[in-house]
PDB file of C-alpha atoms in Angstrom:
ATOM      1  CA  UNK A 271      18.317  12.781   3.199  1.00 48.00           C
ATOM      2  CA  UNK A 272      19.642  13.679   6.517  1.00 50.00           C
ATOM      3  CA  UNK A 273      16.871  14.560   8.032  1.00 50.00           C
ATOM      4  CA  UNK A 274      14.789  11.860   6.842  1.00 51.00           C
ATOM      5  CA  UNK A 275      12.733  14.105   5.211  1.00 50.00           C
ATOM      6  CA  UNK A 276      12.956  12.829   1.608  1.00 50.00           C
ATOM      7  CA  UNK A 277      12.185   9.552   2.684  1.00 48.00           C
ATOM      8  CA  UNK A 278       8.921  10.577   4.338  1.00 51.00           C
ATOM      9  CA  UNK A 279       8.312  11.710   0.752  1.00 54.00           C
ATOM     10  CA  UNK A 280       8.903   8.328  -1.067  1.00 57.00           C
ATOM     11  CA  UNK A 281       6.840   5.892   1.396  1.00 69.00           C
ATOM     12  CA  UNK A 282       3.718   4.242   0.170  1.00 77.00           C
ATOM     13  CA  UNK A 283       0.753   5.688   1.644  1.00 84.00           C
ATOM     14  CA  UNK A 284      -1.108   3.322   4.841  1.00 88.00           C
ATOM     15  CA  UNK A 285      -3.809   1.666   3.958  1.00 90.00           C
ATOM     16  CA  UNK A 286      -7.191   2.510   6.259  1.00 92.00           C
ATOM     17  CA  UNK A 287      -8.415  -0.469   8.542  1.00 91.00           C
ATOM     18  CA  UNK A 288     -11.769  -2.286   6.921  1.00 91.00           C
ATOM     19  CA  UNK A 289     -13.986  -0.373   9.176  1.00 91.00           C
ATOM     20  CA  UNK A 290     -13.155   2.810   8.569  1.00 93.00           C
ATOM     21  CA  UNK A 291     -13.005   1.814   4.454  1.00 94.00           C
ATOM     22  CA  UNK A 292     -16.173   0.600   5.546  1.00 92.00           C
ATOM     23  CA  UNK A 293     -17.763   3.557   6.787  1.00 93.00           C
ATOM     24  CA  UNK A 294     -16.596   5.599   4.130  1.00 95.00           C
ATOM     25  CA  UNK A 295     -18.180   3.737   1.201  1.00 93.00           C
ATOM     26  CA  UNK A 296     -21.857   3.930   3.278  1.00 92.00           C
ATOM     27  CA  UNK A 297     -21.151   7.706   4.062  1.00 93.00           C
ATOM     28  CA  UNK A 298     -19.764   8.255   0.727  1.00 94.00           C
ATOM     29  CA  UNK A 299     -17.481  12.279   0.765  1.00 95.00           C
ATOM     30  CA  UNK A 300     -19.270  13.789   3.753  1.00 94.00           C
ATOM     31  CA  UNK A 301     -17.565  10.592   5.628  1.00 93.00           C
ATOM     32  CA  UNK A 302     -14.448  12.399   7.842  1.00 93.00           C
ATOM     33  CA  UNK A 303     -11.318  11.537   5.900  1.00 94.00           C
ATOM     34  CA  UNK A 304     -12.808  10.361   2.747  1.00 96.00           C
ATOM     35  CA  UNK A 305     -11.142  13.141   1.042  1.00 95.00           C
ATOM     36  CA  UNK A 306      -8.313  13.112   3.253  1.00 95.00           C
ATOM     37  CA  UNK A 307      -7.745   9.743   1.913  1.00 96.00           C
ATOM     38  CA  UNK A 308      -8.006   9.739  -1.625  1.00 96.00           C
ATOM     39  CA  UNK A 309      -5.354  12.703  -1.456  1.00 95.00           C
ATOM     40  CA  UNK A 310      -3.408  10.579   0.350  1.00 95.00           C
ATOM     41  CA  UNK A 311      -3.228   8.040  -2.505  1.00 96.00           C
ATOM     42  CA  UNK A 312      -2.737  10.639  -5.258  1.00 94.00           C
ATOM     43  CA  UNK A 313      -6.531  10.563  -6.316  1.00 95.00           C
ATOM     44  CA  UNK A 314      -8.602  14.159  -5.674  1.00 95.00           C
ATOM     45  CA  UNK A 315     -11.350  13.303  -7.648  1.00 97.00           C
ATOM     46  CA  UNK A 316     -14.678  11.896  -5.608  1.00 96.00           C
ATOM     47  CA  UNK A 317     -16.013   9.467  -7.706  1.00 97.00           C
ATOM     48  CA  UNK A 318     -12.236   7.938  -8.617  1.00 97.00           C
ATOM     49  CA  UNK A 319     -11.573   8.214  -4.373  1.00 97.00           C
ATOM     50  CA  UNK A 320     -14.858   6.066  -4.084  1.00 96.00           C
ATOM     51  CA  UNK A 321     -13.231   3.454  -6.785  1.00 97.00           C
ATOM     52  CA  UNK A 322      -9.728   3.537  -4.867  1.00 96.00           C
ATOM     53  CA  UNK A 323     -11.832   2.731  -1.365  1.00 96.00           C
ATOM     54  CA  UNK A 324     -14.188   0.140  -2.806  1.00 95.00           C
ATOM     55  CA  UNK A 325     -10.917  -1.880  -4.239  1.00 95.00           C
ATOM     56  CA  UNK A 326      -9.138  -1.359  -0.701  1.00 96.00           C
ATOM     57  CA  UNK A 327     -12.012  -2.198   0.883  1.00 93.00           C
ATOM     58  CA  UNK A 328     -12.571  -5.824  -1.024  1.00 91.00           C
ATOM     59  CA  UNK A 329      -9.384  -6.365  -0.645  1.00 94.00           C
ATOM     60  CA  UNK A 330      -8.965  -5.859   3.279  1.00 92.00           C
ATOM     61  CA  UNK A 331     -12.409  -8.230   3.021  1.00 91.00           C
ATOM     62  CA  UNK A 332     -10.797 -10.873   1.188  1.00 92.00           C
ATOM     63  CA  UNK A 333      -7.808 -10.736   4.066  1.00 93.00           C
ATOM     64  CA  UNK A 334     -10.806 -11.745   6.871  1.00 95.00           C
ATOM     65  CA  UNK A 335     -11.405 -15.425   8.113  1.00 97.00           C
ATOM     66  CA  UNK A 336     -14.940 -16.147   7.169  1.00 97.00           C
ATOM     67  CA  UNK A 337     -15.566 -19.251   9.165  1.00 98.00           C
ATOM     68  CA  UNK A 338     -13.253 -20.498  12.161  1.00 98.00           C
ATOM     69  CA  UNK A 339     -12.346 -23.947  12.725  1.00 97.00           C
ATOM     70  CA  UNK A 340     -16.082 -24.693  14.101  1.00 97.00           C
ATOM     71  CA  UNK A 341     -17.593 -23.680  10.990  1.00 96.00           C
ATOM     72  CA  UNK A 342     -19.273 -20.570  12.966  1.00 98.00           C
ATOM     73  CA  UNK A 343     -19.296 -17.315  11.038  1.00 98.00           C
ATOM     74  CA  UNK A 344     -16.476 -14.636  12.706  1.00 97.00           C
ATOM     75  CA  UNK A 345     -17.618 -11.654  14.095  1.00 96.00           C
ATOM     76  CA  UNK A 346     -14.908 -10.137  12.138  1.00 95.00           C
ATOM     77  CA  UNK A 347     -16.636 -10.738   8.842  1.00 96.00           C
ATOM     78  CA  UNK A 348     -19.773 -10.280   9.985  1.00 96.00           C
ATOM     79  CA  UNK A 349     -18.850  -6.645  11.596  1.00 93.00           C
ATOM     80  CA  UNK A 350     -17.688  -5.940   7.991  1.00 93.00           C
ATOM     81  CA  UNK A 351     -19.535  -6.282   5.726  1.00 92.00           C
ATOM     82  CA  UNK A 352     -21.211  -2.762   4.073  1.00 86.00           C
ATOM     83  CA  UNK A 353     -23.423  -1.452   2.135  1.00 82.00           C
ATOM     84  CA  UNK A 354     -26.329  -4.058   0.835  1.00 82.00           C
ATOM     85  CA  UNK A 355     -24.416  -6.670   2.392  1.00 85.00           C
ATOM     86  CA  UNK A 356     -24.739  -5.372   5.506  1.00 89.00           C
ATOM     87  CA  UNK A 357     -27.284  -7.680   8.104  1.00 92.00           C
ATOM     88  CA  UNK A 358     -29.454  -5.980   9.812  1.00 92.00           C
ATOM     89  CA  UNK A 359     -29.607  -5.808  13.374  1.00 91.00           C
ATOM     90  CA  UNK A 360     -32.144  -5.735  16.700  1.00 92.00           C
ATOM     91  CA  UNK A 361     -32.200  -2.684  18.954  1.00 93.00           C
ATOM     92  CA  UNK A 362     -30.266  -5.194  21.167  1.00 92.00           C
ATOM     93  CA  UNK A 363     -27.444  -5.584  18.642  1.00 92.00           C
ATOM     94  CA  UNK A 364     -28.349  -9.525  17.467  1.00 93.00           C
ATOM     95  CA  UNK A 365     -29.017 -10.191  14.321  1.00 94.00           C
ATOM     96  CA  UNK A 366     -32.471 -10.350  12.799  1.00 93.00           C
ATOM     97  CA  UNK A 367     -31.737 -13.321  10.042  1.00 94.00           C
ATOM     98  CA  UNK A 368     -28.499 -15.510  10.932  1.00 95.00           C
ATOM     99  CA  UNK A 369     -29.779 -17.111   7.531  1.00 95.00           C
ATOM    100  CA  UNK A 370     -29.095 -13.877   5.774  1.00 95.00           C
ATOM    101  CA  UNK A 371     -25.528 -13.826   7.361  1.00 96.00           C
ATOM    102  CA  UNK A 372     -24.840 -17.420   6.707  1.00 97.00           C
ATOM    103  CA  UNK A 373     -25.828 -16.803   2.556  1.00 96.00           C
ATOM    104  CA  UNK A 374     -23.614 -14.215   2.227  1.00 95.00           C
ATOM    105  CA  UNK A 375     -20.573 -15.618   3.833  1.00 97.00           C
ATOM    106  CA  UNK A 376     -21.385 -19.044   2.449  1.00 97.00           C
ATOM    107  CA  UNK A 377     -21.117 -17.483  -1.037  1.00 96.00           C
ATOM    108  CA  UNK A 378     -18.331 -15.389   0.024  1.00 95.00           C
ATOM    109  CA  UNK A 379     -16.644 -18.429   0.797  1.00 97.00           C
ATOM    110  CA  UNK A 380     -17.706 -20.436  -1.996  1.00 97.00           C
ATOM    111  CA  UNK A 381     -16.353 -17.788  -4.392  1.00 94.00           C
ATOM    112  CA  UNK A 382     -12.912 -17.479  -2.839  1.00 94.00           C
ATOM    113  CA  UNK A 383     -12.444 -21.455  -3.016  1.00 96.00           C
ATOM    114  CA  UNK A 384     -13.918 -21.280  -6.658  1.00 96.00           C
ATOM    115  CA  UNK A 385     -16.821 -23.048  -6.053  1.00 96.00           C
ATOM    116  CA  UNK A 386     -20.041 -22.324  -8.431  1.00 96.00           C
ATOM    117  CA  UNK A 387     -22.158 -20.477  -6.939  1.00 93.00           C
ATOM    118  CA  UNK A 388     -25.650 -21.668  -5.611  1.00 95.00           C
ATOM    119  CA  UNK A 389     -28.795 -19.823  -4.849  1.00 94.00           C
ATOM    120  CA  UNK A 390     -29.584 -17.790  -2.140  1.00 93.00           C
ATOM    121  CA  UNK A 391     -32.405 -19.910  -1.078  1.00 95.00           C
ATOM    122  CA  UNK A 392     -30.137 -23.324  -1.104  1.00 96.00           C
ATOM    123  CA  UNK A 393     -27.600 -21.083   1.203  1.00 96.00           C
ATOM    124  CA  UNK A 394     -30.255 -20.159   3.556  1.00 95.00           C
ATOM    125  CA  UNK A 395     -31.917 -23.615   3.668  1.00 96.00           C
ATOM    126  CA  UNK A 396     -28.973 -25.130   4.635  1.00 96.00           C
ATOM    127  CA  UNK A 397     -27.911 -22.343   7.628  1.00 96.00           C
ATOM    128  CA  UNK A 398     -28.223 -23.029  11.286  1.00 96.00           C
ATOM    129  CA  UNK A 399     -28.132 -20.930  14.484  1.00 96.00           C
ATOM    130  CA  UNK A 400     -24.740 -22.797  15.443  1.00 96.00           C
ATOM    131  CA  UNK A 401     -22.880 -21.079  12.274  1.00 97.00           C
ATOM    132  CA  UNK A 402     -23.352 -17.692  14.136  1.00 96.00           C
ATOM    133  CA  UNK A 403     -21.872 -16.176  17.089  1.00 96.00           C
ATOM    134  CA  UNK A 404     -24.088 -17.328  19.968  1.00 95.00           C
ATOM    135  CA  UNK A 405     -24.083 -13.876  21.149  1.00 95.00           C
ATOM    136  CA  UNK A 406     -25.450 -12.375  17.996  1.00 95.00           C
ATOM    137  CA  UNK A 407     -28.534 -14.472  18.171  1.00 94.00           C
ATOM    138  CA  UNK A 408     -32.023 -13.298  19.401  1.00 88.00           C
ATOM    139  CA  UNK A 409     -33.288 -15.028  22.463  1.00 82.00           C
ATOM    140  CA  UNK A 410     -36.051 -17.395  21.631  1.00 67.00           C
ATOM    141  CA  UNK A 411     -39.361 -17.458  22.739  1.00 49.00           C
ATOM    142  CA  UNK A 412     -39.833 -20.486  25.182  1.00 47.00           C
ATOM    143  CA  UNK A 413     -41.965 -22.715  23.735  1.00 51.00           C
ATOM    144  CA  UNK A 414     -44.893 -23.643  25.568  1.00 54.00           C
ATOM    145  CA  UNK A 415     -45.482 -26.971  26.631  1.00 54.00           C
ATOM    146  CA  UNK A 416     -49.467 -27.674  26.250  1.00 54.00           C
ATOM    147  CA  UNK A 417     -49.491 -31.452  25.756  1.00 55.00           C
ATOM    148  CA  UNK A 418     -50.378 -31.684  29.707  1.00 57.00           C
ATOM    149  CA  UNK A 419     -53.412 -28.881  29.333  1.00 57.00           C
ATOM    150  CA  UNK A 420     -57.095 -29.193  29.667  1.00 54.00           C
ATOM    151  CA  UNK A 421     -58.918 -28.085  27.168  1.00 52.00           C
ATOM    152  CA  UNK A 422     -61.489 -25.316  28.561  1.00 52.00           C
ATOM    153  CA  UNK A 423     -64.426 -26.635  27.109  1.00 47.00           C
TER     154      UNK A 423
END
């Protein structure tokens, strides 16, 4: 191979980044480059390229740090998770339950250590505002103060 060309031939194909592995299993083929991709890999059939992108795509999960060393929830994980795992978020980009986020990377990280599994309501009980970005919070209503108030009557 002088020109390098038969090489090109032999390498493994590159794996696609989380996100877009995550975009293509909630836009399914009509995502740009789904096809592309499973060609790339040797598959050209759609349901077996959906197969070959869920397993890269749990796999490139399992390579994210779920909690840092403050026991807050990364972004990281948070930005990837798909499909029915995905949290839902305000208009202003926040989250709308951290305790939803903080059961599904609890059990996330629960079943990577091999711990048994608990219930989603025992994750959820036990979640706080501090395991989540402080960005990705709502603001908070002010609570009013009316223990100095009159009552009108």
């Amino acid at each position: 191979a002088v020109n390098g060309a038969e090489s090109e031939q032999w390498e493994t194909p590159r794996r696609a980044d989380i996100f877009d592995l995550k975009l293509w299993r909630e836009e399914g083929p009509s995502g740009f480059g789904f096809m592309e991709y499973g060609k790339e890999h040797g598959e050209t059939d759609v349901d077996r390229t959906a197969a070959l992108i869920d397993q890269h795509y749990f796999e490139a999960l399992n390579q994210i740090t779920i909690f840092d060393k403050n026991n807050v929830i990364t972004e990281e994980f948070i930005d990837a998770l798909s499909g029915d795992a995905a949290p839902n978020h305000n208009t202003d980009g926040t989250l709308q339950s951290f305790r939803y986020v903080y059961w599904v990377a609890r059990y996330s990280q629960d079943e990577r250590d091999g711990i048994p599994a608990r219930t989603r309501e025992e994750y959820m009980d036990e979640a706080k505002p501090e395991h989540i970005p402080a960005h990705l919070l709502p603001d908070r209503e002010p609570e009013q103060d009316f223990s100095n108030e009159t009552i009108p009557y």
